[in-house]
Coordinates of C-alpha atoms in Angstrom, one line a residue:
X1 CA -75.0 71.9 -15.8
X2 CA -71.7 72.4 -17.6
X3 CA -72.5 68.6 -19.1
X4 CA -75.5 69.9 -20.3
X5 CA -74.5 72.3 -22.9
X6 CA -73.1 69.6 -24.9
X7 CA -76.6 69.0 -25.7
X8 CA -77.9 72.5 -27.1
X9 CA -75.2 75.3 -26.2
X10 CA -77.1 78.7 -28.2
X11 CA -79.9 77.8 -25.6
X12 CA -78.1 78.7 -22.6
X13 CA -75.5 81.8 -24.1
X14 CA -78.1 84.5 -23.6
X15 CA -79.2 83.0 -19.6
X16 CA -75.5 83.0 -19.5
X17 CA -75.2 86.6 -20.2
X18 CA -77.9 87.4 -18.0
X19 CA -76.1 85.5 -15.1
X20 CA -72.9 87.5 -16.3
X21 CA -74.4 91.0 -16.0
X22 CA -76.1 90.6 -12.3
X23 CA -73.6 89.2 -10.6
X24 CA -70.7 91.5 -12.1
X25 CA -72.9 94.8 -10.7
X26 CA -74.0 92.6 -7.6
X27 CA -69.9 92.4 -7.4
X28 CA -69.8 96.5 -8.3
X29 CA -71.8 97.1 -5.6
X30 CA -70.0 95.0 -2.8
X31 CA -66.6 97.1 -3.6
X32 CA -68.4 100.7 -3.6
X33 CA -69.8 99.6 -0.2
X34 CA -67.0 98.3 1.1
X35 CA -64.9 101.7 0.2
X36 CA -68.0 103.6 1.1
X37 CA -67.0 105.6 5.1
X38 CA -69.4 107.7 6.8
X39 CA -69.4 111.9 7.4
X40 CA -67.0 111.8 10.6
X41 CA -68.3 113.9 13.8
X42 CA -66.6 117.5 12.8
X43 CA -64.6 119.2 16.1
X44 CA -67.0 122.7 16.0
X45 CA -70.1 121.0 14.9
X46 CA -72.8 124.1 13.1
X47 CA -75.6 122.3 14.7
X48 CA -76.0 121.1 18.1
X49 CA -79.6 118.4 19.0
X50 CA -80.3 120.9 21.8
X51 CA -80.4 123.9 20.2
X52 CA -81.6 122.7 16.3
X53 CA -83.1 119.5 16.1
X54 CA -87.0 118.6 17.0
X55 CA -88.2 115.0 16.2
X56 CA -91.8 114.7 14.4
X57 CA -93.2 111.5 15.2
X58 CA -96.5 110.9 13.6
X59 CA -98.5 107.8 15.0
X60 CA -101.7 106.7 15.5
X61 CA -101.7 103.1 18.1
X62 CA -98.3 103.8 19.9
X63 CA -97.8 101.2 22.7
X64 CA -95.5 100.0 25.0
X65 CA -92.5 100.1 22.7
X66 CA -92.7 103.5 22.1
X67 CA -91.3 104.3 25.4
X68 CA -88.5 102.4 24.6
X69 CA -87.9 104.7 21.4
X70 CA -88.6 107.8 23.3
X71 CA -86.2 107.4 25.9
X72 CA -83.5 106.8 22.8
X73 CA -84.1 109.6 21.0
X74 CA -83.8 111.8 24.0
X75 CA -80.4 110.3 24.9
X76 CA -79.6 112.4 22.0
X77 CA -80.9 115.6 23.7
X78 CA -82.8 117.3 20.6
X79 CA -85.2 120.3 21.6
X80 CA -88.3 119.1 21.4
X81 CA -90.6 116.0 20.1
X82 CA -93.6 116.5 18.6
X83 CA -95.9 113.4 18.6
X84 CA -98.7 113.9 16.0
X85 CA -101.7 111.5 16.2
X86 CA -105.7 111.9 15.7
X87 CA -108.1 113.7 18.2
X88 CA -109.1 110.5 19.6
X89 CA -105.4 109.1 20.8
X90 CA -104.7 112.7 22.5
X91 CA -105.7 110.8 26.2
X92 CA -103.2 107.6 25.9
X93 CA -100.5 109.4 24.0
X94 CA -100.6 112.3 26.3
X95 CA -99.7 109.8 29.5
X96 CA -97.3 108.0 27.4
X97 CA -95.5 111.2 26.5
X98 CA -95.9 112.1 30.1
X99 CA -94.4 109.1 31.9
X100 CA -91.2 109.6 29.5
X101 CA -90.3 113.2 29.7
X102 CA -93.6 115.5 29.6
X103 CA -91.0 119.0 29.5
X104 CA -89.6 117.7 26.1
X105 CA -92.5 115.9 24.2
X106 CA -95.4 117.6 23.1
X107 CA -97.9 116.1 21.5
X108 CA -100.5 117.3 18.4
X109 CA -103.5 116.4 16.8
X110 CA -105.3 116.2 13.5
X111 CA -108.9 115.5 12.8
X112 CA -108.4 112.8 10.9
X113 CA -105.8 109.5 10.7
X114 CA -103.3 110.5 7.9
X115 CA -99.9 110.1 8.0
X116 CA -98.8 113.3 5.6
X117 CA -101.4 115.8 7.5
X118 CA -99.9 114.4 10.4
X119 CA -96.4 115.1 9.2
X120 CA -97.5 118.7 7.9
X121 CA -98.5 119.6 10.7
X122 CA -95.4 119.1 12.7
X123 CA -93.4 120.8 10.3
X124 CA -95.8 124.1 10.6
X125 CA -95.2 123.7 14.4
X126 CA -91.5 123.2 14.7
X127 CA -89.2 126.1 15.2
X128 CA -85.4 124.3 14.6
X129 CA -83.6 124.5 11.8
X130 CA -83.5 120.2 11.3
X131 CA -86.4 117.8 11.6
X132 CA -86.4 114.9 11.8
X133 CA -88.7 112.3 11.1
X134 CA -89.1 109.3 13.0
X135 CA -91.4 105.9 13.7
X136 CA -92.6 105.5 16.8
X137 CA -90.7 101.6 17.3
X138 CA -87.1 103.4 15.9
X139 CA -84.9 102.8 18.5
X140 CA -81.4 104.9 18.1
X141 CA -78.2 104.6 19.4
X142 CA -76.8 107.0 21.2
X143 CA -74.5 108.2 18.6
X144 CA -77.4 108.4 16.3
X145 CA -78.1 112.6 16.3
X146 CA -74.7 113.8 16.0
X147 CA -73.7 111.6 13.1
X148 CA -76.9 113.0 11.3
X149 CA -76.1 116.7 12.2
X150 CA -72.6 116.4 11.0
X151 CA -73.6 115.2 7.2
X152 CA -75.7 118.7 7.2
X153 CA -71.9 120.4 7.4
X154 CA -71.9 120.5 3.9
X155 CA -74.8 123.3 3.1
X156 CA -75.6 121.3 -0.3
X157 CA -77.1 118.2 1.7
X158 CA -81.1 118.8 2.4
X159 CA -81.8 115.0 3.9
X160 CA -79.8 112.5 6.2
X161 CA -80.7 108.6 6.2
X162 CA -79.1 105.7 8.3
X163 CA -78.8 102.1 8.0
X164 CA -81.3 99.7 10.0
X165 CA -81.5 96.0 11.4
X166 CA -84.2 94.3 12.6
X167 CA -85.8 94.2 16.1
X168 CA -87.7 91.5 17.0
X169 CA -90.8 91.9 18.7
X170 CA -90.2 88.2 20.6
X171 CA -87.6 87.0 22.1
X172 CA -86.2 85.1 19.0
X173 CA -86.4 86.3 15.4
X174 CA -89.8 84.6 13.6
X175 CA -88.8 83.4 10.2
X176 CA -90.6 86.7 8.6
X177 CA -88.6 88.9 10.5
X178 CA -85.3 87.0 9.3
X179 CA -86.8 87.6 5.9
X180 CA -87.2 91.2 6.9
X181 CA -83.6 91.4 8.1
X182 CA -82.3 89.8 4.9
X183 CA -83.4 92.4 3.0
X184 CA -82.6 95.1 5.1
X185 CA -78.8 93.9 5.3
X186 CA -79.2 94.0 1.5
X187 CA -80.5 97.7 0.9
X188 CA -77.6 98.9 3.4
X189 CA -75.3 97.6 1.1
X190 CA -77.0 99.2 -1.6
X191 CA -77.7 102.5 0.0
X192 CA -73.9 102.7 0.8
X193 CA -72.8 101.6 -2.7
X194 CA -74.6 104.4 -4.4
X195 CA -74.0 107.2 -2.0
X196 CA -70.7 106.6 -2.7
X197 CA -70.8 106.2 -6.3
X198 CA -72.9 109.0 -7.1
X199 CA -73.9 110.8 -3.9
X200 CA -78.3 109.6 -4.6
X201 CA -80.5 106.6 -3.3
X202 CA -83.9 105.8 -4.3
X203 CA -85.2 106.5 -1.1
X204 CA -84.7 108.2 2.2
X205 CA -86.0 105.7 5.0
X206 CA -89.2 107.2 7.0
X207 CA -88.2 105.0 9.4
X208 CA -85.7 107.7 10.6
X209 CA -84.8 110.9 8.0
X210 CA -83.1 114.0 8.8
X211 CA -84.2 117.6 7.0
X212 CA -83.4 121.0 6.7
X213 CA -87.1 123.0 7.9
X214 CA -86.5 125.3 5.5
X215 CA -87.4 123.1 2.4
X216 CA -90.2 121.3 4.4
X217 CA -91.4 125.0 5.2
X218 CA -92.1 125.8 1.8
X219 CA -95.8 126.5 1.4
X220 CA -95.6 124.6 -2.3
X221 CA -93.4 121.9 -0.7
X222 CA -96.7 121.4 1.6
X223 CA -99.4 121.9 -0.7
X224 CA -97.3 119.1 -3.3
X225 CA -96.9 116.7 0.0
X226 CA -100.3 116.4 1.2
X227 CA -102.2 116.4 -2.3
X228 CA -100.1 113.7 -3.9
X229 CA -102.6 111.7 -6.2
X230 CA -101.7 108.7 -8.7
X231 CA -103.3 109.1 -12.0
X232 CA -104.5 112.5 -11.0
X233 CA -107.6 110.9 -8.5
X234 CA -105.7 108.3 -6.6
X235 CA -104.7 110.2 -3.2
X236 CA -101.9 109.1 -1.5
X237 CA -100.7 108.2 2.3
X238 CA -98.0 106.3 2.4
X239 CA -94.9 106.8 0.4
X240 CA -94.3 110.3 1.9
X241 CA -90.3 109.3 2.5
X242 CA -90.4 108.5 -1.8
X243 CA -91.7 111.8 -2.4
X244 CA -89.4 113.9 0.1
X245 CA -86.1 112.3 -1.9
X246 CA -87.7 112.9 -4.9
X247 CA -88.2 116.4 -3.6
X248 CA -84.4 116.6 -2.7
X249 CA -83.2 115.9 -6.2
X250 CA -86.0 117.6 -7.8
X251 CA -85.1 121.3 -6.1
X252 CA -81.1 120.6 -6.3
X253 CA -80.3 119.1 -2.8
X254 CA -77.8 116.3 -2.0
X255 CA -78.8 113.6 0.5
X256 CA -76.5 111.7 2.1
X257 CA -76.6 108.3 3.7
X258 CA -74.5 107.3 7.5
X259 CA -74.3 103.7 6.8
X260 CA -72.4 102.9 10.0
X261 CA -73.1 101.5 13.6
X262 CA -73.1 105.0 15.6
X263 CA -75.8 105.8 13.0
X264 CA -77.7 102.7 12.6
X265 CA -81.3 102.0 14.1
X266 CA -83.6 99.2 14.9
X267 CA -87.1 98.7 14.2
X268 CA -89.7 96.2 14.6
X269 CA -91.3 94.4 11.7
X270 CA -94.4 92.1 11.4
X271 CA -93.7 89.3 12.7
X272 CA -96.0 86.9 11.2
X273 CA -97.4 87.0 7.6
X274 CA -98.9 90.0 7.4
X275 CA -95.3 91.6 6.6
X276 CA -96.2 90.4 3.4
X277 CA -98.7 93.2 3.2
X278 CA -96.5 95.8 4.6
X279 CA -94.0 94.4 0.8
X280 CA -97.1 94.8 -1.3
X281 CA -97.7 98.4 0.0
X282 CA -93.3 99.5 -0.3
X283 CA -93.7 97.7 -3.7
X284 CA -96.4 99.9 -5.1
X285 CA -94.9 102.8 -3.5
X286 CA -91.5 102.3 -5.3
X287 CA -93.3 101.4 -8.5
X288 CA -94.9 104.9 -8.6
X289 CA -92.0 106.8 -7.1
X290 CA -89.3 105.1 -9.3
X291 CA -91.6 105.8 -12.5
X292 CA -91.9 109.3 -11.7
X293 CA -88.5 109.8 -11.4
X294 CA -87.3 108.1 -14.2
X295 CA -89.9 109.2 -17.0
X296 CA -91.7 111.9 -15.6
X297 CA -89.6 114.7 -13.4
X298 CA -86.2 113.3 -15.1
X299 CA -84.0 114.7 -12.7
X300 CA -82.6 111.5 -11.4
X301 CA -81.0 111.0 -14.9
X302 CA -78.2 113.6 -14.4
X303 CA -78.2 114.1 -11.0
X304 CA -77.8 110.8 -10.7
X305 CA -77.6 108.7 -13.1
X306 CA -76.2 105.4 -11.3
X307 CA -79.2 105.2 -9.1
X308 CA -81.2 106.0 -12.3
X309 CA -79.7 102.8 -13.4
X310 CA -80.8 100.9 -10.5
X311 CA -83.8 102.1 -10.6
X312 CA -84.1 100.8 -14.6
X313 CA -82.6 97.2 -13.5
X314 CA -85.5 96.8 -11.0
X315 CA -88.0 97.4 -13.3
X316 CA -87.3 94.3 -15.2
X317 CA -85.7 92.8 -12.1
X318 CA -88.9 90.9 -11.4
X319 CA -88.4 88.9 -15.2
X320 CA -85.1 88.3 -14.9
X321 CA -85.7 86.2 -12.2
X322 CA -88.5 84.1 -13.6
X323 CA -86.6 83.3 -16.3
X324 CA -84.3 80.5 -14.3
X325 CA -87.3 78.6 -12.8
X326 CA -88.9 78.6 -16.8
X327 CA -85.5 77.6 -18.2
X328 CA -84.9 74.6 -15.8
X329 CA -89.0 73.5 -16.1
X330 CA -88.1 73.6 -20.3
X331 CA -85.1 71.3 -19.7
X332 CA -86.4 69.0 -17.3
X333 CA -89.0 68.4 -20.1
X334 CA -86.6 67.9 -22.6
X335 CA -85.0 65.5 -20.0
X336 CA -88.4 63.3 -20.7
X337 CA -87.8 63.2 -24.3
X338 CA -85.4 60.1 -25.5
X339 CA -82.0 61.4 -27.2
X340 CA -82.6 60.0 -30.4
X341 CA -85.8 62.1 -30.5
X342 CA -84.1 65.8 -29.9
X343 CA -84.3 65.1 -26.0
X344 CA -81.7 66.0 -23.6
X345 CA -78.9 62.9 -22.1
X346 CA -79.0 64.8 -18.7
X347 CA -81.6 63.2 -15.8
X348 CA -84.7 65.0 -14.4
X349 CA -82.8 64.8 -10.8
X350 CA -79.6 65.9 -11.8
X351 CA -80.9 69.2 -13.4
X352 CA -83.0 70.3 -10.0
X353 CA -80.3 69.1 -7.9
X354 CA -77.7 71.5 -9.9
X355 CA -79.9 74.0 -9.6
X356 CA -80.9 73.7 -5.9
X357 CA -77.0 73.6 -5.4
X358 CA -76.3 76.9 -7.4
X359 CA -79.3 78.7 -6.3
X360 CA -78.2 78.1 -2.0
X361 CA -74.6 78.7 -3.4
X362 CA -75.8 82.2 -4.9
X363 CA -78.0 83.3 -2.5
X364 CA -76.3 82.7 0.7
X365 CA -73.0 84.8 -0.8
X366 CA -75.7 87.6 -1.1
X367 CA -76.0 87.3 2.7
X368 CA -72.8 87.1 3.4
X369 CA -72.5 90.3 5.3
X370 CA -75.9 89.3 7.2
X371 CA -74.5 85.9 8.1
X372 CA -71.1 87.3 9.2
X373 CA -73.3 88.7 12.7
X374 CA -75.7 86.3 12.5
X375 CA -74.4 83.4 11.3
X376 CA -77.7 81.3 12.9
X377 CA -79.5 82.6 10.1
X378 CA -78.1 80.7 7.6
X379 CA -81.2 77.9 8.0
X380 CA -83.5 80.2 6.6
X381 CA -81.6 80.3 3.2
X382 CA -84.2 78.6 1.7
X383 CA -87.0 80.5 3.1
X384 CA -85.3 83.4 1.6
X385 CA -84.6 81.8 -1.9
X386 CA -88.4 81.1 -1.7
X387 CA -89.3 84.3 -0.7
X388 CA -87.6 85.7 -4.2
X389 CA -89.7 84.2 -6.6
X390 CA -92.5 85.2 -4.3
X391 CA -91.5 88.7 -4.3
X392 CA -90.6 88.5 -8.1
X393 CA -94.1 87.8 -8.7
X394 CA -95.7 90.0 -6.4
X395 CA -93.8 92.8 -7.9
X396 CA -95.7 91.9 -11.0
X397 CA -98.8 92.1 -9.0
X398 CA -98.3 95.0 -7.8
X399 CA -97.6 97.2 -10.8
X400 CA -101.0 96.1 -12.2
X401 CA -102.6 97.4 -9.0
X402 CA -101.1 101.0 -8.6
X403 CA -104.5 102.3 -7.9
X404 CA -104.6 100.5 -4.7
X405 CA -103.6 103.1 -1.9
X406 CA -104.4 101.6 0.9
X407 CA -102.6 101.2 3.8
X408 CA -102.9 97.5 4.4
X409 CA -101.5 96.8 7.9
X410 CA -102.4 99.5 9.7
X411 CA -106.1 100.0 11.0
X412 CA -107.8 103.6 11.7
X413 CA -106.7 105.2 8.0
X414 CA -110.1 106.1 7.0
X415 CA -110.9 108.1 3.2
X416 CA -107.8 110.2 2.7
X417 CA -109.1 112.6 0.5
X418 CA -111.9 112.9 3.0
X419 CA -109.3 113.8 5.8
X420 CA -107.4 116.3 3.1
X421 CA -110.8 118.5 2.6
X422 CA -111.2 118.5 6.0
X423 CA -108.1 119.4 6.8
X424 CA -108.1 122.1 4.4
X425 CA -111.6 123.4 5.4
X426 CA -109.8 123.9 8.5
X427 CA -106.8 125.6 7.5
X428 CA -109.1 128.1 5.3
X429 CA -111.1 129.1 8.4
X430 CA -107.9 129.7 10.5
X431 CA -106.4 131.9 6.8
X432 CA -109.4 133.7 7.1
X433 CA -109.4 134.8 10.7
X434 CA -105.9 136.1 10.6
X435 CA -105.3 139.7 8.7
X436 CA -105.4 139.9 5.3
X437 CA -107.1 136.5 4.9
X438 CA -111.3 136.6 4.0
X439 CA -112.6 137.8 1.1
X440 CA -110.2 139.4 -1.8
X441 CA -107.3 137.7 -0.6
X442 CA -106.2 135.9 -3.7
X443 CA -104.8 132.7 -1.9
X444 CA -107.9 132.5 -0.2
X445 CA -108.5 128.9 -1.5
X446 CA -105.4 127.7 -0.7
X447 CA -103.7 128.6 2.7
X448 CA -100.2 126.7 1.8
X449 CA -100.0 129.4 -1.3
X450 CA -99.4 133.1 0.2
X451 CA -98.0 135.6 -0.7
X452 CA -94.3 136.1 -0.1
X453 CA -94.9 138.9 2.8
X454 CA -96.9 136.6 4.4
X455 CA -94.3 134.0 4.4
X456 CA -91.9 136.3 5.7
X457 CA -94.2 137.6 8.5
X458 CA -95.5 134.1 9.4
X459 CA -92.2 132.5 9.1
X460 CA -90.5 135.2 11.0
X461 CA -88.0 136.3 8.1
X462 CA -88.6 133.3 5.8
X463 CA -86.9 134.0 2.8
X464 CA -89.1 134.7 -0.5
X465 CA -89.3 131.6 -2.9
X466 CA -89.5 132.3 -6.5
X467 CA -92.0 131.6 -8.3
X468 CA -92.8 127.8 -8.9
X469 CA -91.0 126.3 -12.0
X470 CA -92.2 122.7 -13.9
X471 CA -91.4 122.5 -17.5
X472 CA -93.6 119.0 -17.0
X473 CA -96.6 120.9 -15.4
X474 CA -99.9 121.9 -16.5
X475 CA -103.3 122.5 -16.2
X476 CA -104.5 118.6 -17.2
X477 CA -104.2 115.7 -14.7
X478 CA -100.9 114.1 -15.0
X479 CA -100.6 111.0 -16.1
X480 CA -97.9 109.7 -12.9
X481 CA -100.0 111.3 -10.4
X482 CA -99.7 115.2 -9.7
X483 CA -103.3 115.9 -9.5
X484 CA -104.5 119.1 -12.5
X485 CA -103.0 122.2 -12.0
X486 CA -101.4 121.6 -8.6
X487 CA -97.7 123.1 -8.7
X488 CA -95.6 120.6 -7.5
X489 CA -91.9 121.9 -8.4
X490 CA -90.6 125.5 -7.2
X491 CA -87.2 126.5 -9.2
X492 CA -84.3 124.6 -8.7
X493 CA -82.3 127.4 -7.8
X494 CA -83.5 127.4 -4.4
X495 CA -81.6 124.4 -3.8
X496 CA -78.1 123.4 -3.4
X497 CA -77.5 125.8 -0.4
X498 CA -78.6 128.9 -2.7
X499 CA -81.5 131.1 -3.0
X500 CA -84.0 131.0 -0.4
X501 CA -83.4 127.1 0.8
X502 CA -79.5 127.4 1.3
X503 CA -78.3 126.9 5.1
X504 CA -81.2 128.0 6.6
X505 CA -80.2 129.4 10.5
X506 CA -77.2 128.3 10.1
X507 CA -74.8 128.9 13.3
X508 CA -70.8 129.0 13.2
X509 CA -69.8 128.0 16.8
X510 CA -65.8 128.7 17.7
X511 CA -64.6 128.9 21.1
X512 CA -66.7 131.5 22.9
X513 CA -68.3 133.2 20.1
X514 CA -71.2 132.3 18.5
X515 CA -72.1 134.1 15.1
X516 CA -75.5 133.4 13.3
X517 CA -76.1 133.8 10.0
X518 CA -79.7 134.5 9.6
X519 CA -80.3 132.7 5.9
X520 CA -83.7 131.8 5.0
X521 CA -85.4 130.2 7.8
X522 CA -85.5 132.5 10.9
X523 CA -85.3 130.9 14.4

């Protein structure tokens, strides 16, 4: 390709530059990861699984596999799990729950299919001061609770991720869950580099996430959750895990990520094409979430401004990568065109075969830390180069269909603002019944907004919040989503292990004493 600058050099200088730029940040990224080490266990840990943690798990079809999850996360000994799913699953969940440990698991219902009720409602019914959030295929390692306990050691961290691999549902990897592991190997690398760096990620993984209850217990924190709307009418379902990190940096907390074996999980992926749905929907989702935080709450920008940049060089990641198949199709049709008539010496074949050669020699270094466990793998190079202009393309796809919020792989999600008024039809009859609720009660309308001595009475000492805070809010429907008039943001200064969100329960165990310090969220 060299050879073929001879020919028309100005045309390749800015491609060039391109090239230059992603592979010198590509290279930025490999050294943060690689200097990147994980919270280590601390000797008197401030939270013990038995005492603080319960695991929400909100589900709707759990088979088989799920007992193979269960009986991981209770190798870790939290409190309690709470399995939410819809009245008509109670019967097969309840036997599943009961043939792993029916003493420990509880499950919960909704009326309706919908993954943020479900997850709301777990959080009003825990009574630890971490939850944690969990699919119903995440399988842990043992290791995997006290590893995320020990990041919340530091009282400025609200949320805990972990690294992943892939599962596979058969007993060899299918070429989509390959796919599927490629780009998980990938986003540990980049969840790694920019927790180091700058302490931030884009996103905490729902797969498995860790949280204080004492910022998921705020009634504005649940009102914002489960009326999330796109364009002000768009309800959404799924990106709740984009919209708790959002929440994180929004109100002042820092999230940290255990990128490390003791703290890494497996899950299952599709394992045929329809994990191209399950792209399409995390596409949309980061779309929305990544152009909220970047031009809309504005947070990210100083709290953390490297994985602001990251989340700018996706947005044009999708054309930068189109522009190498449009370059070589350009010079293979100056490769048609005689010399002598402005064409280009340099044959059809060899052009493709340089850039076949470059584009396996690129890619497969990206893998590199893949291939080093699963060296096999490397056949499906191609697949995965494929895959990338596919993806590239999608993307596009996707950010013209924002107003699609669908689930897409998942049957049984039915109208989701349908399962919201119902659910809050629900919640105002239960208001009303208890005292002070009915008629002249001025949160009547709205039983996540009371007043702050019924917080502290229902919540058993849960600290007042101030009162909610949005320079971007106001009474007309936003146009990145927050539907009119709904507060979304409470003041900042509950975060960062202050004001009514810092260390919530927190316990100081040393030798035989044990001293609680009763902070915010009573136990």
């Amino acid at each position: 390709m060299l050879y073929l600058t001879s020919d028309d050099f100005p045309i390749f200088v800015p491609f060039g530059v391109i090239g230059f730029y992603r592979y010198l940040w590509y290279l930025i990224r490999i050294a943060a990861a690689f200097t990147y080490r994980p919270v280590p266990l601390p000797e008197n840990p401030t939270y013990i699984a038995s005492e603080d943690v319960t695991i929400i798990v909100p589900t709707i079809d759990a088979g088989e596999e799920f007992k193979e999850a269960a009986n991981s996360w209770l190798v870790g000994k939290p409190k309690e799990i709470l399995i939410i799913t819809e009245e008509k699953m109670l019967g097969p969940l309840q036997e599943l729950a009961n043939a792993v440990d029916p003493e420990r698991i509880r499950v919960l219902t909704v009326p309706f299919a919908n993954k943020r009720l479900q997850m709301s409602h777990g959080i009003k019914n825990t009574t630890t001061d971490i939850i944690v959030f969990a699919d119903d295929d995440a399988i842990w390692p043992p290791t995997m609770l006290p590893y995320m306990l020990a990041c919340f050691e530091d009282q400025k961290v609200g949320g805990v991720g972990t690294s992943q691999r892939v599962q596979p549902c058969g007993e060899r990897m299918t070429v989509w869950e390959v796919l599927a592991a490629f780009r998980l190997s990938i986003r540990n690398i980049e969840i790694a580099s920019s927790t180091h760096i700058d302490g931030g990620l884009p996103c905490l993984s729902g797969r498995t996430a860790a949280y204080r209850t004492v910022i998921l217990k705020d009634p504005e924190f649940l009102h914002g959750f489960t009326h999330d709307y796109w364009l002000g009418k768009y309800q959404l379902n799924s990106g709740d895990d984009k919209f708790l990190t959002r929440w994180m940096v929004s109100h002042g907390w820092s999230t940290y990520v255990q990128v490390c074996k003791e703290a890494e999980l497996l899950s299952t992926m599709k394992p045929n094409w329809r994990f191209l749905k399950q792209v399409l929907r995390w596409t949309r989702n980061t779309w929305r979430s990544d152009l909220r935080s970047l031009f809309m709450e504005r947070y990210i920008w100083t709290s953390h401004p490297y994985v602001a940049y990251t989340m700018v060089d996706k947005l044009f990641n999708p054309l930068t990568l189109l522009v190498g198949p449009c370059l070589v199709s350009y010079l293979l049709y100056k490769s048609t065109i005689p010399v002598d008539k402005g064409g280009y010496h340099l044959p059809w074949w060899n052009i493709i075969c340089s850039y076949m050669v470059w584009l396996t020699a690129t890619r497969t270094a990206k893998l590199l830390p893949h291939l080093w466990y699963r060296p096999q793998d490397i056949i499906y190079v191609p697949a995965f180069i494929l895959f990338g202009y596919y993806f590239a393309v999608m993307k596009l796809y996707a950010l013209f269909t924002l107003h699609e919020t669908g689930w897409g792989t998942r049957a049984g999600i039915g109208d989701i603002s349908a399962a919201t008024a119902a659910m809050d039809q629900q919640n105002e009859k239960a208001h009303q019944s208890q005292p002070g609720g009915g008629i002249g009660d001025n949160n009547m309308n709205n039983p996540y907004r009371q007043t702050q001595q019924q917080q502290q009475l229902q919540h058993g000492g849960y600290a007042a919040m101030p009162e909610p805070v949005s320079p971007f809010r106001d009474q007309t429907p936003s146009p990145f989503g927050d539907s009119p008039g709904t507060p979304v943001y409470a003041s900042r200064a509950q975060g960062a292990g202050g004001g009514a969100g810092g260390g919530g329960g927190m316990r100081r165990r040393g030798g035989e004493e044990e001293v609680e310090m009763q902070v915010g969220y009573a136990r």
